[in-house]
Coordinates of C-alpha atoms in Angstrom, one line a residue:
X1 CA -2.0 -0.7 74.7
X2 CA -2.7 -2.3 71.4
X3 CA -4.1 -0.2 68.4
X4 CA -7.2 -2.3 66.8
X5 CA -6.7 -2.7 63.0
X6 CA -9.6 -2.9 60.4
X7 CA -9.4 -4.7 57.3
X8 CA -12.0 -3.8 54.7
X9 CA -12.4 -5.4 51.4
X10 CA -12.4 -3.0 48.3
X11 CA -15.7 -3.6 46.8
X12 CA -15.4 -5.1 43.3
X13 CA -15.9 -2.8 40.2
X14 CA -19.1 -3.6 38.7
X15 CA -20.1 -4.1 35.0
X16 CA -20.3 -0.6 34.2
X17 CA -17.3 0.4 35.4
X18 CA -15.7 -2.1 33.9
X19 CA -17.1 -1.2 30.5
X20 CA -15.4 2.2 31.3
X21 CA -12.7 1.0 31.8
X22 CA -12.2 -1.0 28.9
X23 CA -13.2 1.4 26.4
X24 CA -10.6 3.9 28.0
X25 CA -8.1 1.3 26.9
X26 CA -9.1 1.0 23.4
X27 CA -9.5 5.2 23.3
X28 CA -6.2 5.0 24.3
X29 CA -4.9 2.1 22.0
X30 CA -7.1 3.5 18.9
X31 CA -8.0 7.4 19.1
X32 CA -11.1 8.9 20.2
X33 CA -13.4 6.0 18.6
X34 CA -12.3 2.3 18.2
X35 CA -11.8 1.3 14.9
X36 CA -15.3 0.2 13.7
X37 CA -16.0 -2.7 11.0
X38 CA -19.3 -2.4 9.4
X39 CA -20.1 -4.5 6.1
X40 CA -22.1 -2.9 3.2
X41 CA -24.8 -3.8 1.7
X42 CA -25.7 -6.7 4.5
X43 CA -26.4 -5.8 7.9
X44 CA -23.5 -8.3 9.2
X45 CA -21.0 -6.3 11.3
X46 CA -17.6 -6.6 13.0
X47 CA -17.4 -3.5 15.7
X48 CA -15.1 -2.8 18.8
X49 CA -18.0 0.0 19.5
X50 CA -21.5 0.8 18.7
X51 CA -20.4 3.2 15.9
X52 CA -23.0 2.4 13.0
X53 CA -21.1 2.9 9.4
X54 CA -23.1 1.9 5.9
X55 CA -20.1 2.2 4.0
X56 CA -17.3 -1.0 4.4
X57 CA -15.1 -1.0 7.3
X58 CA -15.3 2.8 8.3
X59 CA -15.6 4.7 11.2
X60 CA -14.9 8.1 10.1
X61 CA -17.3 11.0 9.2
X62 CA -18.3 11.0 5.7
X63 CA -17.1 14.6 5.9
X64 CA -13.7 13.7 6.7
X65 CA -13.5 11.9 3.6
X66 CA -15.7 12.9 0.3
X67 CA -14.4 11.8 -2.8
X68 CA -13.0 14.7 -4.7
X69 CA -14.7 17.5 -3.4
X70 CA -14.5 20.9 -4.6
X71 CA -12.9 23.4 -1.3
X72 CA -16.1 24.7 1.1
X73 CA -15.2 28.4 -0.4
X74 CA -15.9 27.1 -3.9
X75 CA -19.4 27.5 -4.9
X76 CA -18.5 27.3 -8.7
X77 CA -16.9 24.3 -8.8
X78 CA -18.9 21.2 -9.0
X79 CA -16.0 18.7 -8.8
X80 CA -12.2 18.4 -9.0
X81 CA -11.1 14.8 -10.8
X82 CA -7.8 13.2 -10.3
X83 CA -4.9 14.6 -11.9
X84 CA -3.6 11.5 -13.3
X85 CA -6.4 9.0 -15.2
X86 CA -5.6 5.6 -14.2
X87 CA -5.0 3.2 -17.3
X88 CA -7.4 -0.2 -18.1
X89 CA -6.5 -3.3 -16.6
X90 CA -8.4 -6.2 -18.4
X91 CA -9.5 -9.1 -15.9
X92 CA -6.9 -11.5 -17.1
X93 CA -4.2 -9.2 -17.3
X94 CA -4.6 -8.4 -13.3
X95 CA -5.2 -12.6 -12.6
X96 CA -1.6 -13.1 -14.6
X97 CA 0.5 -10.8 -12.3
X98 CA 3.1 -13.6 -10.8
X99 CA 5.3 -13.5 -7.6
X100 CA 9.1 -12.6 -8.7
X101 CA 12.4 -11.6 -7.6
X102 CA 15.6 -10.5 -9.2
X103 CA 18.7 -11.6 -8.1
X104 CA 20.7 -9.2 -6.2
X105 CA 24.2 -9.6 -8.2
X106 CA 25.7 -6.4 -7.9
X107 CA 27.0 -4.5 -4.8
X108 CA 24.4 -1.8 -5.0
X109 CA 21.6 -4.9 -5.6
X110 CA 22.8 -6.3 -2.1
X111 CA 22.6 -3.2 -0.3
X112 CA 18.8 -2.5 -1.5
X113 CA 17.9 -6.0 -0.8
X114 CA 19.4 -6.1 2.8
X115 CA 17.6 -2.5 3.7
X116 CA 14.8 -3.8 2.0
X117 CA 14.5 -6.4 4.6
X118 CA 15.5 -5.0 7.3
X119 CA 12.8 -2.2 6.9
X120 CA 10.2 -5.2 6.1
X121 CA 11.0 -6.2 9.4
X122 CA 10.4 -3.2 10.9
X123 CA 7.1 -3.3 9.4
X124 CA 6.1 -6.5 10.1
X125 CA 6.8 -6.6 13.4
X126 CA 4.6 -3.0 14.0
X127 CA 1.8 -4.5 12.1
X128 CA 1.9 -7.8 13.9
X129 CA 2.1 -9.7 10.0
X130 CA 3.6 -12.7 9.1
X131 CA 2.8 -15.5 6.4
X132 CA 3.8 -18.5 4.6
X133 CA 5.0 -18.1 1.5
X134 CA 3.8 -21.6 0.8
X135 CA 0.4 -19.9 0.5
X136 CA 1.2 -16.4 -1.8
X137 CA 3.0 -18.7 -4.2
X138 CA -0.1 -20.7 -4.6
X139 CA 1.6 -24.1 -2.7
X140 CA -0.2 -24.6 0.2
X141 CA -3.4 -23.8 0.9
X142 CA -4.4 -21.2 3.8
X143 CA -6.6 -23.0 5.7
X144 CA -3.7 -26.2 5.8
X145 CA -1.1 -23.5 6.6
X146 CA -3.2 -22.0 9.7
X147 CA -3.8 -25.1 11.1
X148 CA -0.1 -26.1 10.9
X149 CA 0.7 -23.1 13.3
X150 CA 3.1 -21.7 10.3
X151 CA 1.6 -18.3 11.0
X152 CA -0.2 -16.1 13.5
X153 CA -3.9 -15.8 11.5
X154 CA -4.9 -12.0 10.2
X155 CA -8.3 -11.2 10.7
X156 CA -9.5 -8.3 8.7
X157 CA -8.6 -5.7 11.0
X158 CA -5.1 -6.6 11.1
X159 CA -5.1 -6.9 6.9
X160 CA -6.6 -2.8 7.1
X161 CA -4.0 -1.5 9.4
X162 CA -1.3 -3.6 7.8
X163 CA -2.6 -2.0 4.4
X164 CA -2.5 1.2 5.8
X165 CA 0.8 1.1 6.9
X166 CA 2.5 0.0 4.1
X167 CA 0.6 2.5 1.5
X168 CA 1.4 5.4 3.8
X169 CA 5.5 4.4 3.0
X170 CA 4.9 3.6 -0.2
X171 CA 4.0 6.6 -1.4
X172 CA 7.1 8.3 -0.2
X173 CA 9.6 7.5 -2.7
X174 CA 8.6 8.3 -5.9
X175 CA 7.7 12.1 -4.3
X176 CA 11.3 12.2 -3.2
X177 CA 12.6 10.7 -6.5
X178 CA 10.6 13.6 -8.9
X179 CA 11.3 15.9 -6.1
X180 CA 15.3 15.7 -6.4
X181 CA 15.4 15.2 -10.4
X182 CA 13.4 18.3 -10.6
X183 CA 15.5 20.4 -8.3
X184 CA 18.3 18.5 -10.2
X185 CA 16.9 19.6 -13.8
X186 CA 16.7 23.3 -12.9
X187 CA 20.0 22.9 -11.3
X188 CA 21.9 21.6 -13.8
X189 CA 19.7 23.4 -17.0
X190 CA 19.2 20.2 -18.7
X191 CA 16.1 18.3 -19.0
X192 CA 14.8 15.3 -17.1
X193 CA 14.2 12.7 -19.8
X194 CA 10.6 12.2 -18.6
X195 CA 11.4 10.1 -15.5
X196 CA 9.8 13.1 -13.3
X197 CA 6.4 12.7 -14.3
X198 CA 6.4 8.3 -13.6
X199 CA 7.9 9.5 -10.6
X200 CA 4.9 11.5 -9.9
X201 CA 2.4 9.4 -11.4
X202 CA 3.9 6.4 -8.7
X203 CA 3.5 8.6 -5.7
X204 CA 0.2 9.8 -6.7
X205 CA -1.0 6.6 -7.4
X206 CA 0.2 5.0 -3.8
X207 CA -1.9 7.8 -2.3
X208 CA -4.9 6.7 -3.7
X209 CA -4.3 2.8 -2.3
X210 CA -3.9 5.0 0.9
X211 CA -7.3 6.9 0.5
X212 CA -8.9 3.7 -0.9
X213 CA -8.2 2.1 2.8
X214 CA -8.9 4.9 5.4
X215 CA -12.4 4.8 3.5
X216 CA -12.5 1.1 5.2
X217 CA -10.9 2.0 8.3
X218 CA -9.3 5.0 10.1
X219 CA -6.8 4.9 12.3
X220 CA -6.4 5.7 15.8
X221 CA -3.9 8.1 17.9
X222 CA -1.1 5.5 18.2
X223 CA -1.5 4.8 14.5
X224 CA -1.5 8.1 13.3
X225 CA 1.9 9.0 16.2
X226 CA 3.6 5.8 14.0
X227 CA 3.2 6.8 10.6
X228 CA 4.4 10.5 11.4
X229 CA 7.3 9.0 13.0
X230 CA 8.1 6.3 10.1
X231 CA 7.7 9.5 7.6
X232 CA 10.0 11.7 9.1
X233 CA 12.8 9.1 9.2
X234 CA 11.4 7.4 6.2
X235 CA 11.7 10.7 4.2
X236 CA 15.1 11.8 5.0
X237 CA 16.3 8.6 5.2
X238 CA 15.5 8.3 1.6
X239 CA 16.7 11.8 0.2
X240 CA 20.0 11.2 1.5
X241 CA 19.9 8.2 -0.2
X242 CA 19.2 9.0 -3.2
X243 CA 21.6 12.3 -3.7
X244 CA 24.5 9.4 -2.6
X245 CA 22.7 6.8 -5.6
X246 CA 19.7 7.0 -7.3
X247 CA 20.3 3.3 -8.9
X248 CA 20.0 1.7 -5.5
X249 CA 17.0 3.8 -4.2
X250 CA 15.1 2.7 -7.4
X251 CA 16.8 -0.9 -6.8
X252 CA 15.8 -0.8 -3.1
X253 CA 11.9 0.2 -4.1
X254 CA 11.5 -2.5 -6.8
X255 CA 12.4 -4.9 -4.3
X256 CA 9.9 -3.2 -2.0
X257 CA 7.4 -3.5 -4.6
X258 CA 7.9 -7.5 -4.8
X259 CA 7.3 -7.6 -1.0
X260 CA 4.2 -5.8 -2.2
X261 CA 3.2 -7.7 -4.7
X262 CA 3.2 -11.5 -2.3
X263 CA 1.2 -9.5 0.5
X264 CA -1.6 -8.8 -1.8
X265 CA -1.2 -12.2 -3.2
X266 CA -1.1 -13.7 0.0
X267 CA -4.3 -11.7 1.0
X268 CA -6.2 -12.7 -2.2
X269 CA -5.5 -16.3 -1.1
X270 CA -7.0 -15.6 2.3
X271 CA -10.0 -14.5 0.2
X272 CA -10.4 -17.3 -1.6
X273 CA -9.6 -19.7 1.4
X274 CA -13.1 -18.0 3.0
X275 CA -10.7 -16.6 5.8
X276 CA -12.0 -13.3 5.5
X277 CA -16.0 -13.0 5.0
X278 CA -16.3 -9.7 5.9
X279 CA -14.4 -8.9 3.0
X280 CA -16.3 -11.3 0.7
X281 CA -19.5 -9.1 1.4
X282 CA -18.0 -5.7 1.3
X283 CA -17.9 -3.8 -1.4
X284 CA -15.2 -1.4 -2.6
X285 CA -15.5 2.2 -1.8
X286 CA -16.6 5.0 -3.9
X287 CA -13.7 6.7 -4.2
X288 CA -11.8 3.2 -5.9
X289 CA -14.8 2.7 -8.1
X290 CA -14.0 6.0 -9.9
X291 CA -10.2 6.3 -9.5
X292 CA -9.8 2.3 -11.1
X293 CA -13.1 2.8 -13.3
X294 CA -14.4 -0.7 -11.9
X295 CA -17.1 -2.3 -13.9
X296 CA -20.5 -2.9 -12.6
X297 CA -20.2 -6.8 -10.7
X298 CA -17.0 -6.3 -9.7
X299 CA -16.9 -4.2 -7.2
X300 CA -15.8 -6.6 -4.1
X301 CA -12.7 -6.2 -2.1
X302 CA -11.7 -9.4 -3.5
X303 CA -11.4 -6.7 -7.4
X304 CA -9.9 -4.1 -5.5
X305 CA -6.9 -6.1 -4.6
X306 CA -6.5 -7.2 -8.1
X307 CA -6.4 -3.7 -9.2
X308 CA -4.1 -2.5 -6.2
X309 CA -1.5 -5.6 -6.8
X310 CA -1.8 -5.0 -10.6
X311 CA -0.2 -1.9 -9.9
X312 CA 2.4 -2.3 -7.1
X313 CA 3.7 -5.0 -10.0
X314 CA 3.5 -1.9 -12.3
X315 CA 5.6 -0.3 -9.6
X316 CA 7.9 -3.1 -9.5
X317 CA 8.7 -3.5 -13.0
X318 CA 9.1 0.8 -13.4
X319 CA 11.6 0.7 -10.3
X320 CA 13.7 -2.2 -11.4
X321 CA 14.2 -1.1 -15.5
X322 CA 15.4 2.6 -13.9
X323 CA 17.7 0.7 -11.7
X324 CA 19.3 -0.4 -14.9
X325 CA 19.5 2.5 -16.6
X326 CA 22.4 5.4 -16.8
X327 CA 20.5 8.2 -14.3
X328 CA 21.4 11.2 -16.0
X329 CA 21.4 10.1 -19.6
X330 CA 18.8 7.6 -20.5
X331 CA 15.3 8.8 -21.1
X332 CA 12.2 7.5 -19.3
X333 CA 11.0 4.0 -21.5
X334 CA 7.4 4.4 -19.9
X335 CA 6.7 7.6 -22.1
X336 CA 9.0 7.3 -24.7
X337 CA 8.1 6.8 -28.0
X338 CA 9.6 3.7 -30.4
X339 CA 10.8 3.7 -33.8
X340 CA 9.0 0.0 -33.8
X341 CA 6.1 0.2 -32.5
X342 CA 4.7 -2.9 -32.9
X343 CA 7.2 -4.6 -30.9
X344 CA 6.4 -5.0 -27.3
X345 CA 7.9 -2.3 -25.1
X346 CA 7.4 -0.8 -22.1
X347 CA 4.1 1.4 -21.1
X348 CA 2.0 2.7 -18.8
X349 CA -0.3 0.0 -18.7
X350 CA 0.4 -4.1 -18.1
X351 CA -0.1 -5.4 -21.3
X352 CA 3.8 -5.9 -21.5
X353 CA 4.7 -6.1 -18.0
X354 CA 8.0 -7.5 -17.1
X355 CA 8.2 -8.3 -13.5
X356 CA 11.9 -8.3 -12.9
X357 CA 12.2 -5.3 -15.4
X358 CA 13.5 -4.4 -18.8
X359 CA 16.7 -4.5 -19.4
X360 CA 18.6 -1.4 -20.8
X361 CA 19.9 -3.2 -24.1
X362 CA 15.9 -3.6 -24.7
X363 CA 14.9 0.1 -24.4
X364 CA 17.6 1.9 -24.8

């Protein structure tokens, strides 16, 4: 009359499957392979698989990255060098760059400096990044600040993807600037004034901080899905932008620039503080040694930041002078020539840097 009714227990999954599964997560999570940490020239080593790397922080094929190789259908050309040299930075030129901000007092000034922040917290929250700024100003030490809860800790791992991310936007708007005042200059039949080629220089120069740190790390499928995403709205985003006002786009970077400029300040501190020791073993890769002309002993991460915050303050002092100039009348003051020359004026290099930017009365 009654049915009988068996209950069985689903046997538990064993170790190996659990691997499986497991690594299916962080396939999924990462790409193919899992982001791999290995530290050169010590056999120390950080790793989410058993991908062996000798070079710093990498997982990718060293196909998939040479440094400045000549096309496969090129037998005559032995190498193709970067189009732009980078200038010198002395040692205490790069240890003098400061934390700064200029006060937003216009109407255009507020409206950079609101987007500004509301794409920094866009970015931070993707990135999983926060900090004291206690500890990039130099006020509170990291190790007191991480104990006191103020922020979730970033291991190195986080710092690479972080780094990632924010070079693969950086290096949009100076493209779209030169892009739009060279359409603009054959448009029009007037010259630029020299701001195209800064322009150029920037971008260029953000895409070799990019190619710096997927020789450390490369990221996986959900990575890659988020930075085409943030680049197709990031892009158009900022061409309409600046055809409406180029004065608040360049406005809206150099305030991008400062944000910048306290990460890597923030991350040298971490350094220092001994937060990070796979970075104190590593050693820069090729492809910065050559681009930054690095002398031999300094060659650690803990240089490469110097060099790569030396020049987002660059950045930040070119964005902010444009902001203040006239757009289509003034001529570029970081390749113009001076009738005094021995008075200090703006250049490519950081001898005379101004962080919150020249003023036009003192270039033009």
């Amino acid at each position: 009359m009654y049915g009988t009714i068996r209950i069985t227990k689903a046997p538990l999954p064993s170790k190996v499957t659990t691997a499986k599964l497991t690594q299916a997560a962080q396939t999924f999570c990462y790409g193919t392979r899992p982001l791999s940490f290995a530290i050169r020239p010590t056999t120390a080593a950080f790793q989410h698989n058993a991908v062996s790397s000798k070079r710093p922080f990498s997982s990718t094929a060293r196909t998939q990255l040479d440094v400045f190789a000549p096309p496969a259908n090129a037998p005559n050309i032995k190498v193709t060098p970067p189009a732009w040299h980078h200038p010198v930075y002395t040692e205490k030129q790069m240890n003098d760059i400061t934390i700064a901000h200029r006060a937003a007092t216009t109407l255009s000034d507020k409206v950079a400096l609101s987007m500004m922040r509301l794409l920094r917290m866009g970015m931070d929250f993707f990135t999983g990044y926060s900090h004291d700024h206690a500890v990039s100003r130099g006020v509170k030490n990291p190790k007191d600040a991480r104990r006191a809860g103020w922020y979730s800790p970033m291991d190195e791992r986080k710092w690479l993807i972080r780094c990632v991310f924010l070079e693969s936007v950086a290096g949009v708007p100076g493209m779209v600037a030169a892009s739009l005042r060279h359409l603009h200059s054959i448009r029009r039949l007037e010259r630029d004034n020299g701001w195209i080629e800064t322009l150029l220089e920037e971008a260029y120069n953000e895409r070799m901080h990019l190619l710096t740190f997927l020789k450390m790390a490369e990221p996986g499928r959900f990575m890659r899905a988020m930075l085409l995403a943030a680049q197709g709205v990031w892009y158009n985003a900022l061409f309409l932008s600046y055809l409406v006002s180029p004065r608040t786009c360049h406005r809206f970077v150099g305030y991008l620039e400062e944000e910048a400029v306290i990460t890597y300040t923030r991350l040298l501190a971490e350094i220092d503080a001994g937060n990070l020791p796979l970075f104190e073993s590593a050693q820069a890769p090729e492809i910065a040694v050559r681009y930054w002309n690095m002398p031999e002993g300094k060659r650690g991460i803990r240089d490469l930041v110097l060099y790569i915050r030396a020049d987002e303050a660059k950045h930040r002092e070119v964005n902010h002078t444009l902001g203040n100039l006239v757009q289509r009348e003034d001529p570029n003051p970081f390749v113009s020539e001076y009738v005094d020359a021995e008075k200090a004026h703006p250049g490519k290099g950081i001898e005379n840097i101004k962080p919150k930017g020249w003023e036009r009365e003192d270039v033009i």
